């Protein structure tokens, strides 16, 4: 079946059309069209993501991205949209809070309908104003084309790209997972350990008490005067430090937050504050010192992630570790988790770097998985900024 995925939960506007076949444990997935517009440069000026700015940018870019994606995917059918006055009114109502989007949306009225069997859209978690644009857009498309729609959880999207194996340029296989699996979800908004059982069912077994790990990377980067998003910047400096001073012990020792707590929870707000106080005491902040602090910070965070994931694997007898979310693009995390999986003798599944950060490919696949799990398409849903993985039974 052919699925259109739509993602607008944060600062990436993305649409993707896939062709997916097979069963949950052995699916074949082909990307037919994939378009992404990153707002990073716009938000970088402000040092973080502004929800209303994100919303406006999504509204501006969704229609052009969709048109490009449909052309690229060659999915246009011979069938023209039949638009009655009442249908037009219904679409207008769906988009009543998105006037800018409605203006662009009308340009789709004269087009042909694409050969798509299902639309899947992120309805949470994320920034609610941003989510609403994608959700309203998906509902309006569903109405316009008469194609069913399924809401999906953004975090499930991050999980679902980890068992993908690339078999050709645009072709992937969803590898069979040995359950139970432990997923470490690390993004700008989440730090969670999730137990995953057969058919992608989820139980959250660990969570951050305050900041998410990506958020900590971004905040520490800001303290060090590095641009948004800070994760890749910190990671680059830390790499330099390891290469240039391989045996040096940092002068700026940071604690490993909650590493010895008896649970699977995290806390990253204290370490950010520790970096802030540390930098205030340094009168002359050189590039060398920044590099040293970046490395120490990355070491501290990764050590905690490794320890807690290892504890979870042992506690639940997991046979697989999955890693998902934007922070999984981090090189040290990729290397250290590879070593951990070898030490624990479990399989490691980690997405390719291009699929780690937000994209619509993962949303389309999640739509497919939910469809074959029997979830009923519906347009009776809303955006929910706090949606949890456990909400979708
Ligand atoms: O999953 P994602 O794209 O968006 C959310 O759903 O939040 O994750 C974005 C986060 C940002 O905090 C960014 O700084 C972080 O992922 N990130 C990284 C790296 N690349 C992205 N953090 C550390 N190292 C990286 N290489
Ligand atoms: Zn994300």
Tab-separated table of C-alpha atoms and ligand atoms in Angstrom:
chain	number	residue	atom	x	y	z
A	1	UNK	CA	0.000	0.000	0.000
A	2	UNK	CA	1.052	3.600	-0.576
A	3	UNK	CA	1.179	5.932	2.391
A	4	UNK	CA	1.693	9.666	2.751
A	5	UNK	CA	3.357	10.668	6.046
A	6	UNK	CA	3.205	14.234	7.385
A	7	UNK	CA	5.417	15.609	10.172
A	8	UNK	CA	5.245	19.085	11.762
A	9	UNK	CA	5.826	18.482	15.477
A	10	UNK	CA	8.784	20.807	15.892
A	11	UNK	CA	11.050	22.692	13.488
A	12	UNK	CA	11.098	20.373	10.471
A	13	UNK	CA	8.293	20.430	7.915
A	14	UNK	CA	8.313	17.037	6.221
A	15	UNK	CA	6.245	14.888	3.871
A	16	UNK	CA	7.053	11.436	2.550
A	17	UNK	CA	5.309	8.897	0.323
A	18	UNK	CA	6.222	5.247	0.770
A	19	UNK	CA	5.165	1.968	-0.728
A	20	UNK	CA	5.029	-0.630	2.035
A	21	UNK	CA	4.235	-4.331	1.836
A	22	UNK	CA	4.532	-7.441	3.970
A	23	UNK	CA	4.035	-8.193	7.615
A	24	UNK	CA	5.105	-6.321	10.748
A	25	UNK	CA	8.161	-8.457	11.317
A	26	UNK	CA	9.231	-8.555	7.690
A	27	UNK	CA	8.022	-5.464	5.835
A	28	UNK	CA	9.463	-4.053	2.632
A	29	UNK	CA	9.445	-0.306	2.401
A	30	UNK	CA	10.298	1.850	-0.567
A	31	UNK	CA	10.578	5.637	-0.481
A	32	UNK	CA	8.733	7.066	-3.496
A	33	UNK	CA	9.088	10.717	-2.512
A	34	UNK	CA	10.656	12.429	0.478
A	35	UNK	CA	10.745	16.162	1.158
A	36	UNK	CA	11.921	18.048	4.194
A	37	UNK	CA	12.289	21.729	4.934
A	38	UNK	CA	14.332	22.510	8.014
A	39	UNK	CA	13.563	25.730	9.887
A	40	UNK	CA	16.776	25.466	11.872
A	41	UNK	CA	18.369	28.551	10.287
A	42	UNK	CA	15.303	30.632	11.165
A	43	UNK	CA	15.151	29.500	14.804
A	44	UNK	CA	18.936	29.640	15.230
A	45	UNK	CA	18.681	33.447	15.320
A	46	UNK	CA	16.641	33.160	18.507
A	47	UNK	CA	18.666	30.334	20.019
A	48	UNK	CA	15.709	27.930	20.158
A	49	UNK	CA	12.408	26.977	18.569
A	50	UNK	CA	9.549	29.478	18.779
A	51	UNK	CA	6.214	27.618	18.486
A	52	UNK	CA	4.312	30.340	16.656
A	53	UNK	CA	7.127	30.953	14.217
A	54	UNK	CA	7.345	27.191	13.624
A	55	UNK	CA	3.603	27.085	12.981
A	56	UNK	CA	3.797	29.900	10.433
A	57	UNK	CA	6.688	28.271	8.601
A	58	UNK	CA	4.900	24.911	8.452
A	59	UNK	CA	1.809	26.616	7.009
A	60	UNK	CA	3.965	28.309	4.383
A	61	UNK	CA	5.840	25.213	3.302
A	62	UNK	CA	3.495	22.231	3.514
A	63	UNK	CA	1.726	22.669	0.169
A	64	UNK	CA	4.870	23.293	-1.945
A	65	UNK	CA	6.628	20.342	-0.264
A	66	UNK	CA	3.637	18.087	-0.866
A	67	UNK	CA	3.433	19.049	-4.545
A	68	UNK	CA	7.137	18.310	-4.985
A	69	UNK	CA	6.803	15.016	-3.142
A	70	UNK	CA	3.846	13.879	-5.254
A	71	UNK	CA	5.669	14.729	-8.494
A	72	UNK	CA	8.787	12.923	-7.322
A	73	UNK	CA	6.765	9.858	-6.307
A	74	UNK	CA	4.932	9.657	-9.657
A	75	UNK	CA	1.771	8.689	-7.808
A	76	UNK	CA	-0.654	11.061	-9.524
A	77	UNK	CA	-3.704	9.218	-10.840
A	78	UNK	CA	-6.006	10.133	-13.727
A	79	UNK	CA	-8.766	11.027	-11.279
A	80	UNK	CA	-9.558	14.651	-10.774
A	81	UNK	CA	-10.744	16.082	-7.483
A	82	UNK	CA	-14.519	16.497	-7.465
A	83	UNK	CA	-15.203	19.495	-5.318
A	84	UNK	CA	-18.767	20.287	-4.341
A	85	UNK	CA	-19.579	23.531	-2.560
A	86	UNK	CA	-20.315	21.671	0.648
A	87	UNK	CA	-16.977	19.857	0.542
A	88	UNK	CA	-15.236	23.176	-0.020
A	89	UNK	CA	-17.008	24.561	3.035
A	90	UNK	CA	-15.958	21.542	5.108
A	91	UNK	CA	-12.328	22.024	4.084
A	92	UNK	CA	-12.554	25.716	4.885
A	93	UNK	CA	-13.838	24.803	8.338
A	94	UNK	CA	-11.033	22.291	8.934
A	95	UNK	CA	-8.514	24.987	8.040
A	96	UNK	CA	-10.291	27.885	9.729
A	97	UNK	CA	-7.447	28.402	12.215
A	98	UNK	CA	-4.858	28.204	9.427
A	99	UNK	CA	-5.881	30.947	6.955
A	100	UNK	CA	-2.406	31.095	5.394
A	101	UNK	CA	-2.510	27.365	4.749
A	102	UNK	CA	-6.017	27.560	3.272
A	103	UNK	CA	-4.888	30.043	0.608
A	104	UNK	CA	-2.191	27.641	-0.571
A	105	UNK	CA	-4.413	24.631	-0.107
A	106	UNK	CA	-6.907	25.958	-2.668
A	107	UNK	CA	-4.229	25.469	-5.328
A	108	UNK	CA	-4.714	21.706	-4.875
A	109	UNK	CA	-8.396	21.925	-5.814
A	110	UNK	CA	-7.769	21.665	-9.548
A	111	UNK	CA	-5.207	18.862	-9.293
A	112	UNK	CA	-5.545	15.141	-9.791
A	113	UNK	CA	-5.763	12.767	-6.833
A	114	UNK	CA	-2.607	10.803	-6.018
A	115	UNK	CA	-2.668	7.021	-5.697
A	116	UNK	CA	-2.361	6.937	-1.933
A	117	UNK	CA	-4.166	4.465	0.330
A	118	UNK	CA	-3.542	6.132	3.671
A	119	UNK	CA	-2.441	9.453	5.140
A	120	UNK	CA	-0.581	9.300	8.452
A	121	UNK	CA	0.196	12.377	10.477
A	122	UNK	CA	2.014	13.125	13.732
A	123	UNK	CA	-0.547	14.231	16.327
A	124	UNK	CA	1.937	14.413	19.223
A	125	UNK	CA	4.047	14.809	21.220
A	126	UNK	CA	5.554	18.153	20.239
A	127	UNK	CA	4.731	21.835	20.054
A	128	UNK	CA	0.969	22.067	19.919
A	129	UNK	CA	0.622	25.023	17.494
A	130	UNK	CA	3.069	23.283	15.153
A	131	UNK	CA	1.294	19.926	15.473
A	132	UNK	CA	-2.070	21.510	14.698
A	133	UNK	CA	-0.913	22.709	11.277
A	134	UNK	CA	0.038	19.178	10.232
A	135	UNK	CA	-3.106	17.655	11.706
A	136	UNK	CA	-5.432	20.183	10.025
A	137	UNK	CA	-3.541	19.806	6.753
A	138	UNK	CA	-3.868	16.009	6.869
A	139	UNK	CA	-7.581	16.191	7.669
A	140	UNK	CA	-8.168	18.668	4.822
A	141	UNK	CA	-6.280	16.415	2.386
A	142	UNK	CA	-8.242	13.417	3.560
A	143	UNK	CA	-11.462	15.278	2.877
A	144	UNK	CA	-10.270	16.602	-0.500
A	145	UNK	CA	-9.052	13.256	-1.833
A	146	UNK	CA	-11.350	10.885	0.057
A	147	UNK	CA	-8.372	9.021	1.526
A	148	UNK	CA	-8.457	7.634	5.115
A	149	UNK	CA	-6.258	9.076	7.795
A	150	UNK	CA	-4.442	7.694	10.831
A	151	UNK	CA	-2.814	9.756	13.620
A	152	UNK	CA	0.585	8.491	14.783
A	153	UNK	CA	2.884	9.133	17.712
A	154	UNK	CA	6.094	10.980	16.826
A	155	UNK	CA	8.126	8.933	19.311
A	156	UNK	CA	6.929	5.692	17.768
A	157	UNK	CA	8.250	7.075	14.498
A	158	UNK	CA	11.671	7.484	16.116
A	159	UNK	CA	11.534	3.884	17.362
A	160	UNK	CA	10.379	2.404	14.100
A	161	UNK	CA	13.301	3.593	11.985
A	162	UNK	CA	15.836	1.776	14.156
A	163	UNK	CA	15.138	-1.780	12.877
A	164	UNK	CA	15.323	-0.624	9.244
A	165	UNK	CA	17.907	-2.199	7.029
A	166	UNK	CA	18.797	-0.461	3.789
A	167	UNK	CA	18.730	-2.931	0.919
A	168	UNK	CA	18.982	-0.536	-1.988
A	169	UNK	CA	19.039	3.182	-2.625
A	170	UNK	CA	15.452	3.878	-1.569
A	171	UNK	CA	14.492	0.433	-0.355
A	172	UNK	CA	14.426	-0.841	3.178
A	173	UNK	CA	13.481	-3.925	5.097
A	174	UNK	CA	12.004	-3.817	8.584
A	175	UNK	CA	14.132	-6.400	10.342
A	176	UNK	CA	12.621	-8.856	12.767
A	177	UNK	CA	13.247	-7.809	16.370
A	178	UNK	CA	14.119	-10.255	19.101
A	179	UNK	CA	11.804	-9.255	21.945
A	180	UNK	CA	11.748	-7.948	24.534
A	181	UNK	CA	13.646	-4.928	23.364
A	182	UNK	CA	14.732	-1.867	25.297
A	183	UNK	CA	14.549	1.412	23.429
A	184	UNK	CA	16.489	4.447	24.488
A	185	UNK	CA	14.643	7.465	23.126
A	186	UNK	CA	16.807	10.557	23.103
A	187	UNK	CA	15.551	13.716	21.452
A	188	UNK	CA	15.088	17.420	22.067
A	189	UNK	CA	11.963	16.767	24.118
A	190	UNK	CA	12.386	13.218	25.433
A	191	UNK	CA	14.713	10.946	27.349
A	192	UNK	CA	12.957	7.676	27.931
A	193	UNK	CA	13.655	4.009	28.313
A	194	UNK	CA	10.860	2.025	26.745
A	195	UNK	CA	10.286	-1.711	26.926
A	196	UNK	CA	9.069	-2.887	23.526
A	197	UNK	CA	7.247	-6.188	23.142
A	198	UNK	CA	5.865	-8.065	20.159
A	199	UNK	CA	4.080	-5.968	17.506
A	200	UNK	CA	5.513	-2.742	18.824
A	201	UNK	CA	3.698	-2.450	22.135
A	202	UNK	CA	5.250	-0.068	24.611
A	203	UNK	CA	5.827	0.372	28.318
A	204	UNK	CA	7.794	3.368	29.553
A	205	UNK	CA	10.216	2.122	32.217
A	206	UNK	CA	12.424	5.189	32.664
A	207	UNK	CA	12.036	8.899	32.109
A	208	UNK	CA	13.775	12.190	32.687
A	209	UNK	CA	12.705	14.124	35.751
A	210	UNK	CA	13.528	17.452	34.142
A	211	UNK	CA	15.404	18.303	30.914
A	212	UNK	CA	15.658	15.950	27.961
A	213	UNK	CA	19.142	15.011	26.865
A	214	UNK	CA	18.906	16.931	23.548
A	215	UNK	CA	17.697	19.944	25.489
A	216	UNK	CA	20.749	19.676	27.764
A	217	UNK	CA	23.038	19.541	24.716
A	218	UNK	CA	21.296	22.612	23.290
A	219	UNK	CA	21.446	24.566	26.555
A	220	UNK	CA	25.085	23.752	27.263
A	221	UNK	CA	25.933	24.775	23.697
A	222	UNK	CA	24.192	28.078	24.290
A	223	UNK	CA	26.166	28.620	27.503
A	224	UNK	CA	29.346	28.015	25.517
A	225	UNK	CA	28.220	30.501	22.863
A	226	UNK	CA	27.572	27.888	20.183
A	227	UNK	CA	24.650	28.133	17.727
A	228	UNK	CA	21.351	26.208	17.858
A	229	UNK	CA	20.894	23.241	17.651
A	230	UNK	CA	23.738	22.588	20.019
A	231	UNK	CA	23.954	18.796	19.886
A	232	UNK	CA	26.018	18.550	16.709
A	233	UNK	CA	28.189	21.508	17.834
A	234	UNK	CA	29.045	20.007	21.230
A	235	UNK	CA	29.681	16.695	19.560
A	236	UNK	CA	32.063	18.285	17.039
A	237	UNK	CA	34.064	20.056	19.768
A	238	UNK	CA	34.207	16.915	21.894
A	239	UNK	CA	35.502	14.930	18.900
A	240	UNK	CA	38.223	17.537	18.333
A	241	UNK	CA	39.269	17.329	21.954
A	242	UNK	CA	39.470	13.527	21.868
A	243	UNK	CA	41.550	13.672	18.706
A	244	UNK	CA	43.873	16.462	19.829
A	245	UNK	CA	44.305	15.460	23.480
A	246	UNK	CA	43.542	11.750	23.641
A	247	UNK	CA	44.960	11.097	27.101
A	248	UNK	CA	44.071	14.307	28.849
A	249	UNK	CA	41.930	14.162	31.973
A	250	UNK	CA	39.575	17.123	31.974
A	251	UNK	CA	40.144	19.889	34.486
A	252	UNK	CA	36.409	20.394	34.625
A	253	UNK	CA	35.062	17.237	36.179
A	254	UNK	CA	31.243	17.033	36.017
A	255	UNK	CA	29.074	14.678	38.045
A	256	UNK	CA	27.210	11.830	36.324
A	257	UNK	CA	23.632	12.693	37.325
A	258	UNK	CA	21.616	9.868	38.921
A	259	UNK	CA	24.087	7.256	37.766
A	260	UNK	CA	23.759	5.355	41.031
A	261	UNK	CA	20.053	5.889	41.621
A	262	UNK	CA	18.295	2.571	41.918
A	263	UNK	CA	15.753	3.403	39.209
A	264	UNK	CA	15.847	3.931	35.437
A	265	UNK	CA	15.191	7.668	35.540
A	266	UNK	CA	17.368	10.545	34.414
A	267	UNK	CA	18.008	14.174	35.290
A	268	UNK	CA	19.945	16.552	33.081
A	269	UNK	CA	19.085	19.955	34.413
A	270	UNK	CA	21.727	19.933	37.172
A	271	UNK	CA	24.570	19.228	34.781
A	272	UNK	CA	23.562	22.185	32.639
A	273	UNK	CA	23.600	24.420	35.733
A	274	UNK	CA	26.975	22.979	36.712
A	275	UNK	CA	28.365	23.994	33.311
A	276	UNK	CA	26.867	27.458	33.736
A	277	UNK	CA	28.561	27.983	37.145
A	278	UNK	CA	31.780	26.542	35.827
A	279	UNK	CA	31.934	28.949	32.902
A	280	UNK	CA	31.169	31.900	35.186
A	281	UNK	CA	34.329	31.101	37.126
A	282	UNK	CA	36.504	31.053	34.007
A	283	UNK	CA	37.627	34.609	33.192
A	284	UNK	CA	39.080	33.835	29.778
A	285	UNK	CA	36.977	31.308	27.894
A	286	UNK	CA	39.230	30.049	25.103
A	287	UNK	CA	38.269	27.642	22.317
A	288	UNK	CA	40.473	25.057	24.010
A	289	UNK	CA	38.530	25.330	27.271
A	290	UNK	CA	35.201	25.107	25.403
A	291	UNK	CA	36.416	21.951	23.733
A	292	UNK	CA	37.473	20.469	27.039
A	293	UNK	CA	34.098	21.246	28.661
A	294	UNK	CA	32.178	19.919	25.640
A	295	UNK	CA	34.033	16.620	25.906
A	296	UNK	CA	33.545	16.332	29.643
A	297	UNK	CA	29.833	17.105	29.249
A	298	UNK	CA	29.399	14.555	26.477
A	299	UNK	CA	31.317	11.921	28.454
A	300	UNK	CA	29.149	12.505	31.528
A	301	UNK	CA	25.864	12.316	29.632
A	302	UNK	CA	26.792	9.265	27.591
A	303	UNK	CA	28.056	7.414	30.658
A	304	UNK	CA	24.668	7.881	32.322
A	305	UNK	CA	22.760	6.801	29.198
A	306	UNK	CA	24.911	3.681	28.918
A	307	UNK	CA	24.555	2.748	32.591
A	308	UNK	CA	20.768	3.142	32.672
A	309	UNK	CA	20.222	1.321	29.389
A	310	UNK	CA	22.449	-1.486	30.588
A	311	UNK	CA	20.457	-1.707	33.852
A	312	UNK	CA	17.200	-1.845	31.877
A	313	UNK	CA	18.503	-4.582	29.551
A	314	UNK	CA	19.495	-6.689	32.551
A	315	UNK	CA	16.301	-6.030	34.510
A	316	UNK	CA	14.004	-6.972	31.622
A	317	UNK	CA	16.161	-9.637	30.032
A	318	UNK	CA	16.100	-7.695	26.804
A	319	UNK	CA	17.544	-9.267	23.673
A	320	UNK	CA	17.703	-6.105	21.618
A	321	UNK	CA	18.606	-2.457	22.204
A	322	UNK	CA	16.898	0.080	19.950
A	323	UNK	CA	17.951	3.713	19.904
A	324	UNK	CA	15.863	6.530	18.493
A	325	UNK	CA	15.567	10.315	18.418
A	326	UNK	CA	17.753	13.124	17.117
A	327	UNK	CA	20.505	12.643	19.714
A	328	UNK	CA	21.147	9.140	18.335
A	329	UNK	CA	22.998	10.903	15.497
A	330	UNK	CA	25.763	11.472	18.067
A	331	UNK	CA	28.970	9.659	17.149
A	332	UNK	CA	30.095	8.830	20.679
A	333	UNK	CA	26.669	7.435	21.495
A	334	UNK	CA	26.759	5.269	18.381
A	335	UNK	CA	30.247	3.945	19.244
A	336	UNK	CA	29.684	3.405	22.957
A	337	UNK	CA	26.341	1.650	22.473
A	338	UNK	CA	27.906	-0.658	19.909
A	339	UNK	CA	30.430	-1.672	22.537
A	340	UNK	CA	27.701	-2.033	25.187
A	341	UNK	CA	25.660	-4.331	22.957
A	342	UNK	CA	28.714	-6.511	22.396
A	343	UNK	CA	29.464	-6.636	26.121
A	344	UNK	CA	25.847	-7.584	26.935
A	345	UNK	CA	25.560	-9.867	23.927
A	346	UNK	CA	22.384	-8.253	22.634
A	347	UNK	CA	21.588	-6.921	19.206
A	348	UNK	CA	21.816	-3.166	18.611
A	349	UNK	CA	19.505	-1.425	16.149
A	350	UNK	CA	20.180	2.208	15.480
A	351	UNK	CA	18.809	4.339	12.624
A	352	UNK	CA	21.042	5.671	9.901
A	353	UNK	CA	22.037	9.226	10.749
A	354	UNK	CA	19.744	10.791	8.117
A	355	UNK	CA	16.712	9.070	9.685
A	356	UNK	CA	17.668	9.932	13.294
A	357	UNK	CA	16.433	13.494	13.340
A	358	UNK	CA	12.842	14.444	12.586
A	359	UNK	CA	11.483	13.331	9.204
A	360	UNK	CA	8.235	12.131	7.632
A	361	UNK	CA	9.600	8.754	6.493
A	362	UNK	CA	9.272	7.479	10.060
A	363	UNK	CA	5.715	8.823	10.266
A	364	UNK	CA	4.700	7.035	7.065
A	365	UNK	CA	6.173	3.738	8.333
A	366	UNK	CA	4.442	4.170	11.663
A	367	UNK	CA	1.159	4.656	9.770
A	368	UNK	CA	1.785	1.390	7.927
A	369	UNK	CA	2.596	-0.543	11.113
A	370	UNK	CA	-0.503	0.765	12.859
A	371	UNK	CA	-2.670	-0.071	9.872
A	372	UNK	CA	-1.518	-3.676	9.796
A	373	UNK	CA	-1.896	-3.860	13.568
A	374	UNK	CA	-5.580	-3.153	12.928
A	375	UNK	CA	-5.847	0.443	14.071
A	376	UNK	CA	-8.913	1.996	12.466
A	377	UNK	CA	-8.448	5.134	10.367
A	378	UNK	CA	-10.284	8.135	11.792
A	379	UNK	CA	-10.414	11.876	11.470
A	380	UNK	CA	-11.769	12.210	15.011
A	381	UNK	CA	-8.539	13.181	16.731
A	382	UNK	CA	-6.696	16.283	17.854
A	383	UNK	CA	-3.110	17.393	18.298
A	384	UNK	CA	-1.741	16.540	21.736
A	385	UNK	CA	1.568	18.074	22.741
A	386	UNK	CA	1.936	15.602	25.618
A	387	UNK	CA	0.892	12.428	23.831
A	388	UNK	CA	2.556	9.386	25.424
A	389	UNK	CA	3.622	6.137	23.784
A	390	UNK	CA	1.389	4.335	26.257
A	391	UNK	CA	-1.660	6.306	25.101
A	392	UNK	CA	-2.042	4.239	21.962
A	393	UNK	CA	-3.054	0.788	23.100
B	1	LIG	O1	14.379	14.026	17.397
B	1	LIG	P1	14.794	15.402	17.082
B	1	LIG	O2	15.206	15.720	15.678
B	1	LIG	O3	13.661	16.413	17.453
B	1	LIG	C1	12.835	16.191	18.543
B	1	LIG	O4	11.865	15.390	18.398
B	1	LIG	O5	13.146	16.778	19.610
B	1	LIG	O6	15.983	15.772	18.084
B	1	LIG	C2	16.594	17.027	18.096
B	1	LIG	C3	17.686	17.049	19.155
B	1	LIG	C4	18.274	18.426	19.381
B	1	LIG	O7	18.286	18.682	20.762
B	1	LIG	C5	19.690	18.301	18.827
B	1	LIG	O8	20.631	19.135	19.470
B	1	LIG	C6	19.985	16.843	19.071
B	1	LIG	O9	18.775	16.192	18.758
B	1	LIG	N1	21.072	16.325	18.227
B	1	LIG	C7	22.256	15.893	18.724
B	1	LIG	C8	23.046	15.536	17.592
B	1	LIG	N2	22.321	15.765	16.464
B	1	LIG	C9	21.109	16.241	16.878
B	1	LIG	N3	22.703	15.775	19.991
B	1	LIG	C10	23.946	15.312	20.172
B	1	LIG	N4	24.785	14.961	19.173
B	1	LIG	C11	24.381	15.057	17.873
B	1	LIG	N5	25.200	14.705	16.888
B	2	LIG	ZN1	11.825	13.954	17.133
